[in-house]
mmCIF file of C-alpha atoms in Angstrom:
data_model
loop_
_atom_site.group_PDB
_atom_site.id
_atom_site.type_symbol
_atom_site.label_atom_id
_atom_site.label_comp_id
_atom_site.label_asym_id
_atom_site.label_seq_id
_atom_site.Cartn_x
_atom_site.Cartn_y
_atom_site.Cartn_z
ATOM 1 C CA GLY A 1 171.981 234.557 371.483
ATOM 2 C CA GLU A 2 172.019 235.310 367.724
ATOM 3 C CA ALA A 3 175.705 234.316 367.761
ATOM 4 C CA VAL A 4 174.953 231.092 369.457
ATOM 5 C CA ALA A 5 172.056 230.246 366.990
ATOM 6 C CA MET A 6 174.484 230.787 364.009
ATOM 7 C CA ALA A 7 177.108 228.579 365.606
ATOM 8 C CA LEU A 8 174.540 225.883 366.129
ATOM 9 C CA ILE A 9 173.254 226.092 362.622
ATOM 10 C CA LEU A 10 176.830 225.990 361.233
ATOM 11 C CA ALA A 11 177.709 222.979 363.487
ATOM 12 C CA SER A 12 174.666 221.229 362.102
ATOM 13 C CA LEU A 13 175.421 221.958 358.512
ATOM 14 C CA ILE A 14 179.081 220.885 358.830
ATOM 15 C CA ALA A 15 177.601 217.523 360.502
ATOM 16 C CA ALA A 16 175.292 216.975 357.662
ATOM 17 C CA LEU A 17 177.844 217.620 355.251
ATOM 18 C CA THR A 18 180.362 215.189 356.892
ATOM 19 C CA LEU A 19 177.711 212.487 357.094
ATOM 20 C CA ARG A 20 176.875 212.980 353.381
ATOM 21 C CA ALA A 21 180.669 212.756 352.435
ATOM 22 C CA ALA A 22 181.037 209.710 354.593
ATOM 23 C CA GLY A 23 177.796 208.189 352.738
ATOM 24 C CA ALA A 24 179.282 208.869 349.269
ATOM 25 C CA ALA A 25 182.490 207.172 350.278
ATOM 26 C CA GLN A 26 180.722 203.887 350.830
ATOM 27 C CA TYR A 27 179.071 204.000 347.304
ATOM 28 C CA GLU A 28 180.048 204.079 343.633
ATOM 29 C CA LEU A 29 178.200 204.491 340.279
ATOM 30 C CA ARG A 30 179.289 201.910 337.782
ATOM 31 C CA SER A 31 178.929 202.357 334.058
ATOM 32 C CA SER A 32 180.415 199.073 332.918
ATOM 33 C CA GLY A 33 180.794 195.636 334.246
ATOM 34 C CA ARG A 34 178.908 194.633 337.273
ATOM 35 C CA CYS A 35 179.100 195.568 341.140
ATOM 36 C CA ASP A 36 181.540 193.628 343.163
ATOM 37 C CA PHE A 37 179.399 194.447 346.031
ATOM 38 C CA PRO A 38 175.766 195.024 345.113
ATOM 39 C CA ILE A 39 173.318 196.852 347.219
ATOM 40 C CA VAL A 40 170.644 194.545 347.948
ATOM 41 C CA ASP A 41 168.259 196.355 350.207
ATOM 42 C CA PRO A 42 165.962 198.699 348.853
ATOM 43 C CA SER A 43 166.288 201.416 351.646
ATOM 44 C CA GLU A 44 170.117 201.377 351.252
ATOM 45 C CA CYS A 45 169.603 201.812 347.469
ATOM 46 C CA SER A 46 167.536 204.878 348.195
ATOM 47 C CA ALA A 47 170.292 206.010 350.686
ATOM 48 C CA ALA A 48 173.073 205.387 348.229
ATOM 49 C CA ALA A 49 171.256 207.462 345.531
ATOM 50 C CA ASP A 50 170.996 210.254 347.893
ATOM 51 C CA ALA A 51 174.671 210.088 348.886
ATOM 52 C CA LEU A 52 175.760 210.196 345.195
ATOM 53 C CA ASP A 53 173.495 213.167 344.776
ATOM 54 C CA LEU A 54 171.261 211.492 341.936
ATOM 55 C CA ASP A 55 168.207 213.244 340.803
ATOM 56 C CA GLU A 56 165.821 210.537 342.067
ATOM 57 C CA THR A 57 166.153 208.682 345.524
ATOM 58 C CA ALA A 58 162.556 207.067 345.564
ATOM 59 C CA VAL A 59 162.865 203.416 344.601
ATOM 60 C CA ALA A 60 160.559 201.956 341.926
ATOM 61 C CA SER A 61 160.397 197.950 341.830
ATOM 62 C CA ALA A 62 162.052 196.566 338.579
ATOM 63 C CA ASN A 63 159.972 193.413 339.010
ATOM 64 C CA GLU A 64 156.439 194.538 338.625
ATOM 65 C CA GLY A 65 154.386 197.314 336.498
ATOM 66 C CA ASP A 66 155.952 199.267 333.719
ATOM 67 C CA TRP A 67 159.446 198.399 334.687
ATOM 68 C CA ASP A 68 159.258 194.611 334.517
ATOM 69 C CA ARG A 69 161.460 193.865 331.646
ATOM 70 C CA GLU A 70 160.394 190.138 331.270
ATOM 71 C CA ARG A 71 156.754 191.634 330.718
ATOM 72 C CA ARG A 72 158.058 194.096 328.214
ATOM 73 C CA GLY A 73 159.941 191.369 326.162
ATOM 74 C CA GLN A 74 163.370 193.062 326.916
ATOM 75 C CA GLY A 75 164.826 189.849 328.690
ATOM 76 C CA LEU A 76 166.541 189.629 331.999
ATOM 77 C CA GLY A 77 169.913 190.150 330.451
ATOM 78 C CA ASP A 78 168.944 193.796 329.658
ATOM 79 C CA ALA A 79 169.320 195.196 333.154
ATOM 80 C CA PRO A 80 171.763 194.959 335.979
ATOM 81 C CA PRO A 81 170.371 193.050 339.229
ATOM 82 C CA TYR A 82 169.541 194.934 342.444
ATOM 83 C CA CYS A 83 170.099 198.761 342.596
ATOM 84 C CA SER A 84 170.300 200.796 339.287
ATOM 85 C CA TYR A 85 169.592 204.069 337.854
ATOM 86 C CA GLU A 86 168.060 204.873 334.396
ATOM 87 C CA GLY A 87 169.463 208.169 333.549
ATOM 88 C CA TRP A 88 167.120 208.408 330.445
ATOM 89 C CA SER A 89 164.104 208.175 332.631
ATOM 90 C CA GLU A 90 165.420 209.659 335.769
ATOM 91 C CA THR A 91 164.337 206.371 337.605
ATOM 92 C CA LEU A 92 165.918 204.531 340.475
ATOM 93 C CA LEU A 93 165.231 200.823 340.026
ATOM 94 C CA PHE A 94 165.577 197.912 342.419
ATOM 95 C CA ASP A 95 165.533 194.239 341.232
ATOM 96 C CA ALA A 96 164.504 192.628 344.654
ATOM 97 C CA THR A 97 164.924 189.138 343.232
ATOM 98 C CA GLY A 98 168.424 189.540 341.840
ATOM 99 C CA ILE A 99 167.562 187.758 338.687
ATOM 100 C CA TYR A 100 168.484 190.330 336.048
ATOM 101 C CA TYR A 101 172.085 189.719 334.844
ATOM 102 C CA GLY A 102 172.898 192.602 332.571
ATOM 103 C CA GLU A 103 175.875 194.754 332.879
ATOM 104 C CA CYS A 104 175.929 198.324 334.194
ATOM 105 C CA SER A 105 175.770 200.850 331.254
ATOM 106 C CA ASP A 106 175.747 204.493 330.563
ATOM 107 C CA SER A 107 174.579 204.246 326.934
ATOM 108 C CA GLY A 108 171.505 206.389 327.811
ATOM 109 C CA GLY A 109 169.168 203.933 325.945
ATOM 110 C CA SER A 110 166.002 202.526 327.220
ATOM 111 C CA ASN A 111 167.862 199.421 328.273
ATOM 112 C CA GLY A 112 170.929 200.935 329.784
ATOM 113 C CA ALA A 113 171.208 201.630 333.452
ATOM 114 C CA LEU A 114 174.070 202.798 335.898
ATOM 115 C CA CYS A 115 174.712 200.557 338.636
ATOM 116 C CA LEU A 116 174.630 201.705 342.338
ATOM 117 C CA CYS A 117 177.294 199.618 344.295
ATOM 118 C CA ARG A 118 178.898 199.379 347.532
ATOM 119 C CA VAL A 119 182.671 199.803 347.427
ATOM 120 C CA SER A 120 183.309 197.361 350.161
ATOM 121 C CA PRO A 121 181.345 194.551 351.354
ATOM 122 C CA ALA A 122 178.846 194.413 354.214
ATOM 123 C CA PRO A 123 180.336 192.607 357.388
ATOM 124 C CA GLY A 124 180.526 188.928 356.562
ATOM 125 C CA GLU A 125 179.577 189.224 352.896
ATOM 126 C CA CYS A 126 181.282 187.342 350.190
ATOM 127 C CA ARG A 127 182.268 188.878 346.750
ATOM 128 C CA VAL A 128 181.314 186.678 343.810
ATOM 129 C CA PRO A 129 184.108 186.774 340.991
ATOM 130 C CA THR A 130 183.058 188.931 338.041
ATOM 131 C CA ASP A 131 186.005 188.078 335.812
ATOM 132 C CA ILE A 132 185.314 184.418 334.994
ATOM 133 C CA ALA A 133 184.978 183.748 331.225
ATOM 134 C CA ASN A 134 181.259 182.877 330.116
ATOM 135 C CA PHE A 135 179.955 183.620 333.814
ATOM 136 C CA LEU A 136 176.777 185.612 333.777
ATOM 137 C CA GLY A 137 176.380 185.957 337.682
ATOM 138 C CA CYS A 138 174.784 184.205 340.739
ATOM 139 C CA SER A 139 171.104 183.559 341.675
ATOM 140 C CA PRO A 140 170.908 185.487 343.978
ATOM 141 C CA GLY A 141 173.759 187.536 343.164
ATOM 142 C CA HIS A 142 174.202 188.568 346.880
ATOM 143 C CA LEU A 143 176.116 186.213 349.215
ATOM 144 C CA PRO A 144 175.702 187.083 352.838
ATOM 145 C CA SER A 145 177.556 184.865 355.534
ATOM 146 C CA GLY A 146 175.719 181.615 355.534
ATOM 147 C CA GLY A 147 174.112 182.211 352.024
ATOM 148 C CA SER A 148 174.776 180.284 348.700
ATOM 149 C CA CYS A 149 173.843 180.871 344.994
ATOM 150 C CA THR A 150 173.914 178.973 341.897
ATOM 151 C CA PRO A 151 176.292 180.096 339.130
ATOM 152 C CA ARG A 152 174.760 181.040 335.935
ATOM 153 C CA CYS A 153 176.883 180.411 332.546
ATOM 154 C CA ALA A 154 176.361 181.429 328.934
ATOM 155 C CA SER A 155 174.560 179.252 326.674
ATOM 156 C CA GLY A 156 176.683 176.156 325.786
ATOM 157 C CA THR A 157 178.953 176.319 328.870
ATOM 158 C CA PHE A 158 178.491 174.883 332.316
ATOM 159 C CA PRO A 159 179.625 175.739 335.820
ATOM 160 C CA SER A 160 182.174 173.383 337.368
ATOM 161 C CA VAL A 161 180.389 173.623 340.775
ATOM 162 C CA ALA A 162 176.697 173.343 341.702
ATOM 163 C CA SER A 163 176.759 176.272 344.124
ATOM 164 C CA LEU A 164 178.892 178.827 345.889
ATOM 165 C CA SER A 165 178.577 179.309 349.549
ATOM 166 C CA CYS A 166 179.738 182.258 351.794
ATOM 167 C CA ILE A 167 181.013 181.148 355.317
ATOM 168 C CA GLY A 168 182.083 184.178 357.364
ATOM 169 C CA GLY A 169 183.172 186.231 354.549
ATOM 170 C CA VAL A 170 185.041 183.469 352.919
ATOM 171 C CA LEU A 171 183.828 182.133 349.414
ATOM 172 C CA ASP A 172 183.511 178.356 349.041
ATOM 173 C CA PRO A 173 185.188 177.243 346.629
ATOM 174 C CA PRO A 174 187.137 180.287 346.066
ATOM 175 C CA THR A 175 186.893 179.973 342.281
ATOM 176 C CA PHE A 176 185.255 178.023 339.558
ATOM 177 C CA THR A 177 184.829 178.038 335.656
ATOM 178 C CA CYS A 178 182.107 178.041 333.094
ATOM 179 C CA GLY A 179 183.462 175.536 330.325
ATOM 180 C CA SER A 180 182.129 172.880 327.995
ATOM 181 C CA ALA A 181 180.239 169.956 329.325
ATOM 182 C CA ALA A 182 183.397 167.970 328.804
ATOM 183 C CA SER A 183 185.615 169.973 331.056
ATOM 184 C CA THR A 184 183.186 170.411 333.884
ATOM 185 C CA SER A 185 182.833 168.314 337.161
ATOM 186 C CA ASP A 186 180.276 165.623 337.831
ATOM 187 C CA TYR A 187 177.457 167.909 338.325
ATOM 188 C CA SER A 188 176.667 171.071 336.014
ATOM 189 C CA LEU A 189 173.842 173.348 335.679
ATOM 190 C CA ASN A 190 173.382 175.435 332.556
ATOM 191 C CA MET A 191 170.868 178.452 332.944
ATOM 192 C CA GLY A 192 171.371 179.784 329.585
ATOM 193 C CA GLU A 193 171.754 183.404 328.141
ATOM 194 C CA THR A 194 168.134 184.256 329.159
ATOM 195 C CA TRP A 195 168.112 182.706 332.743
ATOM 196 C CA PRO A 196 165.820 181.130 333.803
ATOM 197 C CA GLN A 197 165.529 179.397 330.391
ATOM 198 C CA VAL A 198 166.981 175.927 330.577
ATOM 199 C CA CYS A 199 167.849 173.548 333.544
ATOM 200 C CA GLY A 200 169.802 170.460 332.822
ATOM 201 C CA TYR A 201 172.085 168.121 334.467
ATOM 202 C CA HIS A 202 175.446 166.598 333.156
ATOM 203 C CA ILE A 203 176.833 163.522 334.445
ATOM 204 C CA THR A 204 180.353 162.051 333.596
ATOM 205 C CA SER A 205 181.156 158.440 334.347
#
């Protein structure tokens, strides 16, 4: 009886450790740049924090109360979108709107936050390129199959496409640019460095 009980406890412990290792393999902490595959669900954000053994796993909303950076006057570019962790305050934040466009940081300052990211896309999800010059991100930054987003470019530059679409895991168009008004296509949208700030149309003949 005792031996059987110990064996069951050991088996349960091994199963739990195996599940934890499998969970950790799905996620990563980033201290620079942006997530290739952001975590866009608050429950998954919490699960990722647990899998990565962070000190806090309860999600706090980044869009209301004390953590709303807009209300604190810090700007939308001061924090990364979706799931992030502020080590200095030991707070797991979730930006449900996806409107923040700051980069991941381990600076430890009041504006810095590590990003919790998936290491691979969810089924049917598209990866939005993060290495395009002057590109600040997409709104929303998450592209499930059938979804679309509006590219945001740095002030003074304009996206060459009006929107990006995800069709069965394939991004359409597969690439784009953020260039000067003269180098863009017929329709451009400049959201500025502190999106949402300015919305304008540029039409060429």
